[in-house]
Short mmCIF file of C-alpha atoms in Angstrom, two decimals:
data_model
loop_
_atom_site.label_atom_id
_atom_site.label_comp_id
_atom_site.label_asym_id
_atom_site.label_seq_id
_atom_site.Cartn_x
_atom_site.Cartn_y
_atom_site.Cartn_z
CA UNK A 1 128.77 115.02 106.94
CA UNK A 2 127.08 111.26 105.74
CA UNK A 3 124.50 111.28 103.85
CA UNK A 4 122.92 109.47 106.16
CA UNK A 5 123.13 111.96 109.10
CA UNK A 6 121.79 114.72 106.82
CA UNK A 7 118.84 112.60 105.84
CA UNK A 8 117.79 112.06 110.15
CA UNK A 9 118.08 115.83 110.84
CA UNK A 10 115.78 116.24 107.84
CA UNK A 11 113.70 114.29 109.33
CA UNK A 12 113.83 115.40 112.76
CA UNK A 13 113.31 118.86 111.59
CA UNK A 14 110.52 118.25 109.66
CA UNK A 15 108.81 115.73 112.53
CA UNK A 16 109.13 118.38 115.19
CA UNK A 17 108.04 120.75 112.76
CA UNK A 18 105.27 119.00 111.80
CA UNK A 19 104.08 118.63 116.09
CA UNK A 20 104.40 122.47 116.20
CA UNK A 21 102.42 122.85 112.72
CA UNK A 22 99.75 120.25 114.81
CA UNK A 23 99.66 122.86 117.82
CA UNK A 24 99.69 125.53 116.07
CA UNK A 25 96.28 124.86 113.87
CA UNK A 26 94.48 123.58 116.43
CA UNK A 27 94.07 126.96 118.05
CA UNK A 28 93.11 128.50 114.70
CA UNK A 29 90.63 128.54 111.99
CA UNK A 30 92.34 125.56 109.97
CA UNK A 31 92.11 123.02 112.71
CA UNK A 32 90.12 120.79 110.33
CA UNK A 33 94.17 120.54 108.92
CA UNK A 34 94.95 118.03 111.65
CA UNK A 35 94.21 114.92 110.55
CA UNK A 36 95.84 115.65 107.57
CA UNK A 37 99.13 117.02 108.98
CA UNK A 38 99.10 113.81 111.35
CA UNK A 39 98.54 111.56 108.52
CA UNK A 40 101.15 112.84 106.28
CA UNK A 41 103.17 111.92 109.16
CA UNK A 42 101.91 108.36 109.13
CA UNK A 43 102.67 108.62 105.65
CA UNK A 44 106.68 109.71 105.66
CA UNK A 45 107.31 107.76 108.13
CA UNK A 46 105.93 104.58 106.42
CA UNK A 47 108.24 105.78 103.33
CA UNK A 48 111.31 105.77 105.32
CA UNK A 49 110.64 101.98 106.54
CA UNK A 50 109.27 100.52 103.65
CA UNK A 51 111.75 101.92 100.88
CA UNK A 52 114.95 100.59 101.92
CA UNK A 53 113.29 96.91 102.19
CA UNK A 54 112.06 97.81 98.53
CA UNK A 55 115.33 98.40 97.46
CA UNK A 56 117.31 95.89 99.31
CA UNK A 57 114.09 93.40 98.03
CA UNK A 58 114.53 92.12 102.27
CA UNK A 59 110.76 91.69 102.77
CA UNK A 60 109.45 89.70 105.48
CA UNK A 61 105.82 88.08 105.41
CA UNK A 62 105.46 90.57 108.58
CA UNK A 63 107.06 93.44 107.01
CA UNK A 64 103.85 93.77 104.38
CA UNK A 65 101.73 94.74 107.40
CA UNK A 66 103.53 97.98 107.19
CA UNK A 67 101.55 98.99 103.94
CA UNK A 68 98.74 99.65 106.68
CA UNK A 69 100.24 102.77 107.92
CA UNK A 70 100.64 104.54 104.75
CA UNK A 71 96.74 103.74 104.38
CA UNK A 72 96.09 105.12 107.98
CA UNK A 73 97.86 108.12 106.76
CA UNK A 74 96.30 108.54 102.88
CA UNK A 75 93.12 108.60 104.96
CA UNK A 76 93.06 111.00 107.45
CA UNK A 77 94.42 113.55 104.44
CA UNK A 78 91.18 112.46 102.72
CA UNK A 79 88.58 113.05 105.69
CA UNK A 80 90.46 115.87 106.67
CA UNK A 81 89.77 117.54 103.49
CA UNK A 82 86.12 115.35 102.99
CA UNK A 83 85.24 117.04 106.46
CA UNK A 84 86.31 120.45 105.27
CA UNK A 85 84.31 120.33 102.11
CA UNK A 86 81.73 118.16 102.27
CA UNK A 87 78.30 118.64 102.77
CA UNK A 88 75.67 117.98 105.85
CA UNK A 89 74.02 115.88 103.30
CA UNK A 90 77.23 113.66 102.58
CA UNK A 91 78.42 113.00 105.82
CA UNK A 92 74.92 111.56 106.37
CA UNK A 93 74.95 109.60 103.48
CA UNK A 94 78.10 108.55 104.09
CA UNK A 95 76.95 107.11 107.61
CA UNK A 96 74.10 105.30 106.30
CA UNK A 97 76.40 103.87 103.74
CA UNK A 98 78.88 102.67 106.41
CA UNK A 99 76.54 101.38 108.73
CA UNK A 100 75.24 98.94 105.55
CA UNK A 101 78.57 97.83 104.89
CA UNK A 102 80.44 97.71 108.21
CA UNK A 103 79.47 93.81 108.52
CA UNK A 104 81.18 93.22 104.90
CA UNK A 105 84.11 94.94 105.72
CA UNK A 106 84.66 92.96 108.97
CA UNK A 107 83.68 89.94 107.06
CA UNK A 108 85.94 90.88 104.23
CA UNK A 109 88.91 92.24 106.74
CA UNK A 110 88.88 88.67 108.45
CA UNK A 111 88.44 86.61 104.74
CA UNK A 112 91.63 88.72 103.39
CA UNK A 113 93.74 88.15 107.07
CA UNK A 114 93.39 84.43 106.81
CA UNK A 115 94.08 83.87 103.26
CA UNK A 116 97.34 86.45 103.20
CA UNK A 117 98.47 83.85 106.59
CA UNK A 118 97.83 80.84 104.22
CA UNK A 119 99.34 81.96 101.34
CA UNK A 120 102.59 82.91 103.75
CA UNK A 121 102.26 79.56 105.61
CA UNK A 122 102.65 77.74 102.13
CA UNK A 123 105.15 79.72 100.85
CA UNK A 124 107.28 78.89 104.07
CA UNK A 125 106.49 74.44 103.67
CA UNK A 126 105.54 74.04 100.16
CA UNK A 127 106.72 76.21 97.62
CA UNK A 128 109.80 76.44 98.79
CA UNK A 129 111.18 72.59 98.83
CA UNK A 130 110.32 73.39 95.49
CA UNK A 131 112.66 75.83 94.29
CA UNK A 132 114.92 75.18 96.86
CA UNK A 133 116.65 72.56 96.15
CA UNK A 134 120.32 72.36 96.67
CA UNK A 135 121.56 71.09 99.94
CA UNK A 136 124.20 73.05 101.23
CA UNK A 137 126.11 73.35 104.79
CA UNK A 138 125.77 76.90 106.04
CA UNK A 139 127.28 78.69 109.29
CA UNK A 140 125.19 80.10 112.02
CA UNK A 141 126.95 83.72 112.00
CA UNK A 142 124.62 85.40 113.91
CA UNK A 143 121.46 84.85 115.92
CA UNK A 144 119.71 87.73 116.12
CA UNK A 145 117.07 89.35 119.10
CA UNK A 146 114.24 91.27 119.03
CA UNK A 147 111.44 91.42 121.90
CA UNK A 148 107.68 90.74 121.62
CA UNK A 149 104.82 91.31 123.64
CA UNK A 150 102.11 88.98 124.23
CA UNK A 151 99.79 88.48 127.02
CA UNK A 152 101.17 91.81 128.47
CA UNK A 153 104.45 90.49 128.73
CA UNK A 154 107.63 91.14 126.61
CA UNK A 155 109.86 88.23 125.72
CA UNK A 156 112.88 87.67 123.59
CA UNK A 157 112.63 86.38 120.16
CA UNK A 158 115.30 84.93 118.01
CA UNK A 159 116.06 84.84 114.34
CA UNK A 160 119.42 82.76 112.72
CA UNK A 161 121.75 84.33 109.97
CA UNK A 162 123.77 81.88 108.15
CA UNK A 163 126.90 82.19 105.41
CA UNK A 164 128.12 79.91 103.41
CA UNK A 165 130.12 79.73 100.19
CA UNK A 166 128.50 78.59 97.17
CA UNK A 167 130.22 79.08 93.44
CA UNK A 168 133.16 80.47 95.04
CA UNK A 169 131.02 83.41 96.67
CA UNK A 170 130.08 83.90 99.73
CA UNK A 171 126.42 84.61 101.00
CA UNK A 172 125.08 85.65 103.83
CA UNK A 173 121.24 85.40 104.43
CA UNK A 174 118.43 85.63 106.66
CA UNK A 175 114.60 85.80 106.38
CA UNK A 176 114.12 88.14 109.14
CA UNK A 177 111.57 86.28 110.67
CA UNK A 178 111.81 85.78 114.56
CA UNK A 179 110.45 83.58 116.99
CA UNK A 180 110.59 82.69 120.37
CA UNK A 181 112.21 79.41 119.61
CA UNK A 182 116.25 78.96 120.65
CA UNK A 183 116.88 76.07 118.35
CA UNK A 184 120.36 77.75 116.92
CA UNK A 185 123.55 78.34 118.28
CA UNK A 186 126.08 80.89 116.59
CA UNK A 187 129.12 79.24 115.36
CA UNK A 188 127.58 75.57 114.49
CA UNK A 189 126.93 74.96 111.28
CA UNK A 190 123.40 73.88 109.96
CA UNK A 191 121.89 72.03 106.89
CA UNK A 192 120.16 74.33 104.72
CA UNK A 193 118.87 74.49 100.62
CA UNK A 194 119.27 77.15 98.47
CA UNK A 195 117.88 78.04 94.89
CA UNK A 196 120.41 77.06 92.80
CA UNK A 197 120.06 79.91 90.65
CA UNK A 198 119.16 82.51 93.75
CA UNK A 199 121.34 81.53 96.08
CA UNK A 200 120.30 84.09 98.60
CA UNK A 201 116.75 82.05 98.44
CA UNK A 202 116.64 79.44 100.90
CA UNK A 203 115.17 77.36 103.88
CA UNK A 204 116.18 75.86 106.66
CA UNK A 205 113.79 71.93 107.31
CA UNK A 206 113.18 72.32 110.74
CA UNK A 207 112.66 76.20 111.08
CA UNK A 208 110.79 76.46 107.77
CA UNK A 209 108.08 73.47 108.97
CA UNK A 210 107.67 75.13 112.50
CA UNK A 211 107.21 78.71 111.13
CA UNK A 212 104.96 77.09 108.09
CA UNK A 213 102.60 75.29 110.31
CA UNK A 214 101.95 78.16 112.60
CA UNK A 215 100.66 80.48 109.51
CA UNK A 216 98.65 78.06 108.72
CA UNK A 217 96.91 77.29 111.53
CA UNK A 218 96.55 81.23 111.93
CA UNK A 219 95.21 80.96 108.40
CA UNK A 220 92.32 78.35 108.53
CA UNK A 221 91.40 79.88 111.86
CA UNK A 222 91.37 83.87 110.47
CA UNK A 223 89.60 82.08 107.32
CA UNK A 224 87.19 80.01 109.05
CA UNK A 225 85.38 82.96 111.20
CA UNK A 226 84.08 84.80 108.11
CA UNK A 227 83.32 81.03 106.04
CA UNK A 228 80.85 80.43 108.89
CA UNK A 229 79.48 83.52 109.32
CA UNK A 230 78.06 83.49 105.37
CA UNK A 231 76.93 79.84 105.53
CA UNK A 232 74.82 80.69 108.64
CA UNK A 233 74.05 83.54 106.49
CA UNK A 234 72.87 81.56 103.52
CA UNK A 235 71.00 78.69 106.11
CA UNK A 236 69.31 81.66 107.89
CA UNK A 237 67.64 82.33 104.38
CA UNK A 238 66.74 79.34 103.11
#
């Protein structure tokens, strides 16, 4: 048997196993265990998705939003056990303390957002005609789907993988990054640059501008909101 197939009934045990474990507490004494057994769940499952891409370094700019679930899940554990264990007198404290600093953290949340989307925006236009810099004529392999919703509705998005030989190897390469755009056709080839010393770095003119100019746009307008806010802040107490 693959390695691979023992690894998903592992994991189908323990994920059915860990439902039952959910019903089963909840009718008992230690259904204060809940959270916790739901976020561990948040927090193996976010292991199994974000490991490989560790290892295989194939990181999206989308693909770091998937830190947030381990969070989700390292949090319930802790109020499941803070809600256990801690006093009357915390939990109210702890209430007071949120309700101070629940305008920061949206503030904050919003600041953090927009500067992530312009750091990814310039990463996709500036820095990479930077280290990019060797033109080379790649072949559209591949165009890969994946749907989206938006606006209640689910359409198709699209994302190119191109090959081409450089050094006498061959690469293959894609930045797993999908839009709704259907400006590539599989078996034409395209102009691309590569980093002549990381080949598997690259970008693509058109594609990279488009996807660039959309972050940040995102960016500014995520980093804007909270900007305002504290200046009308700061006016308000002048």
């Amino acid at each position: 048997m693959k390695k691979g197939t023992i690894l998903g009934i592992v994991v189908v045990i323990w994920f059915i196993s860990s439902i039952i474990a959910m019903i089963w507490v909840g009718e008992t004494e230690y259904s204060w265990l809940m959270p916790a057994i739901f976020g561990q769940i948040f927090c193996v499952f976010s292991c199994i998705f974000i490991i490989p891409k560790i290892k295989e370094r194939n990181f999206s700019k989308v693909d770091y939003l998937l830190f947030v679930f381990p969070l989700i899940g390292i949090g319930c554990i802790a109020y499941s056990f803070l809600k256990r264990y801690g006093s009357e007198k915390f939990w109210s404290a702890c209430e007071s303390f949120f309700a101070l600093i629940a305008p920061f953290i949206g503030v904050s949340v919003f600041l953090i957002v927009g500067i992530v989307l312009l750091i990814a925006g310039s990463k996709k236009t500036i820095f990479p005609r930077r280290r990019c810099t060797l033109k080379i004529e790649a072949w559209c392999i591949e165009v890969k789907t994946d749907w989206s919703n938006s606006d209640g509705r689910s359409h198709i998005t699209y994302c190119p993988v191109f090959e081409f030989y450089y050094s006498g190897q061959k690469y293959k390469v894609c930045d797993n990054i999908f839009s709704n755009v259907v400006s590539y056709n599989q078996g034409e080839y395209y102009d691309i640059y590569i980093d002549p010393s990381f080949p598997t770095i690259f970008y693509e003119p058109r594609r990279n501008l488009r996807i660039g100019a959309i972050l940040l746009l995102l960016g500014v307008s995520f980093t804007s909101l909270p900007l305002s806010a504290i200046v009308r802040d700061i006016v308000s107490r002048l």
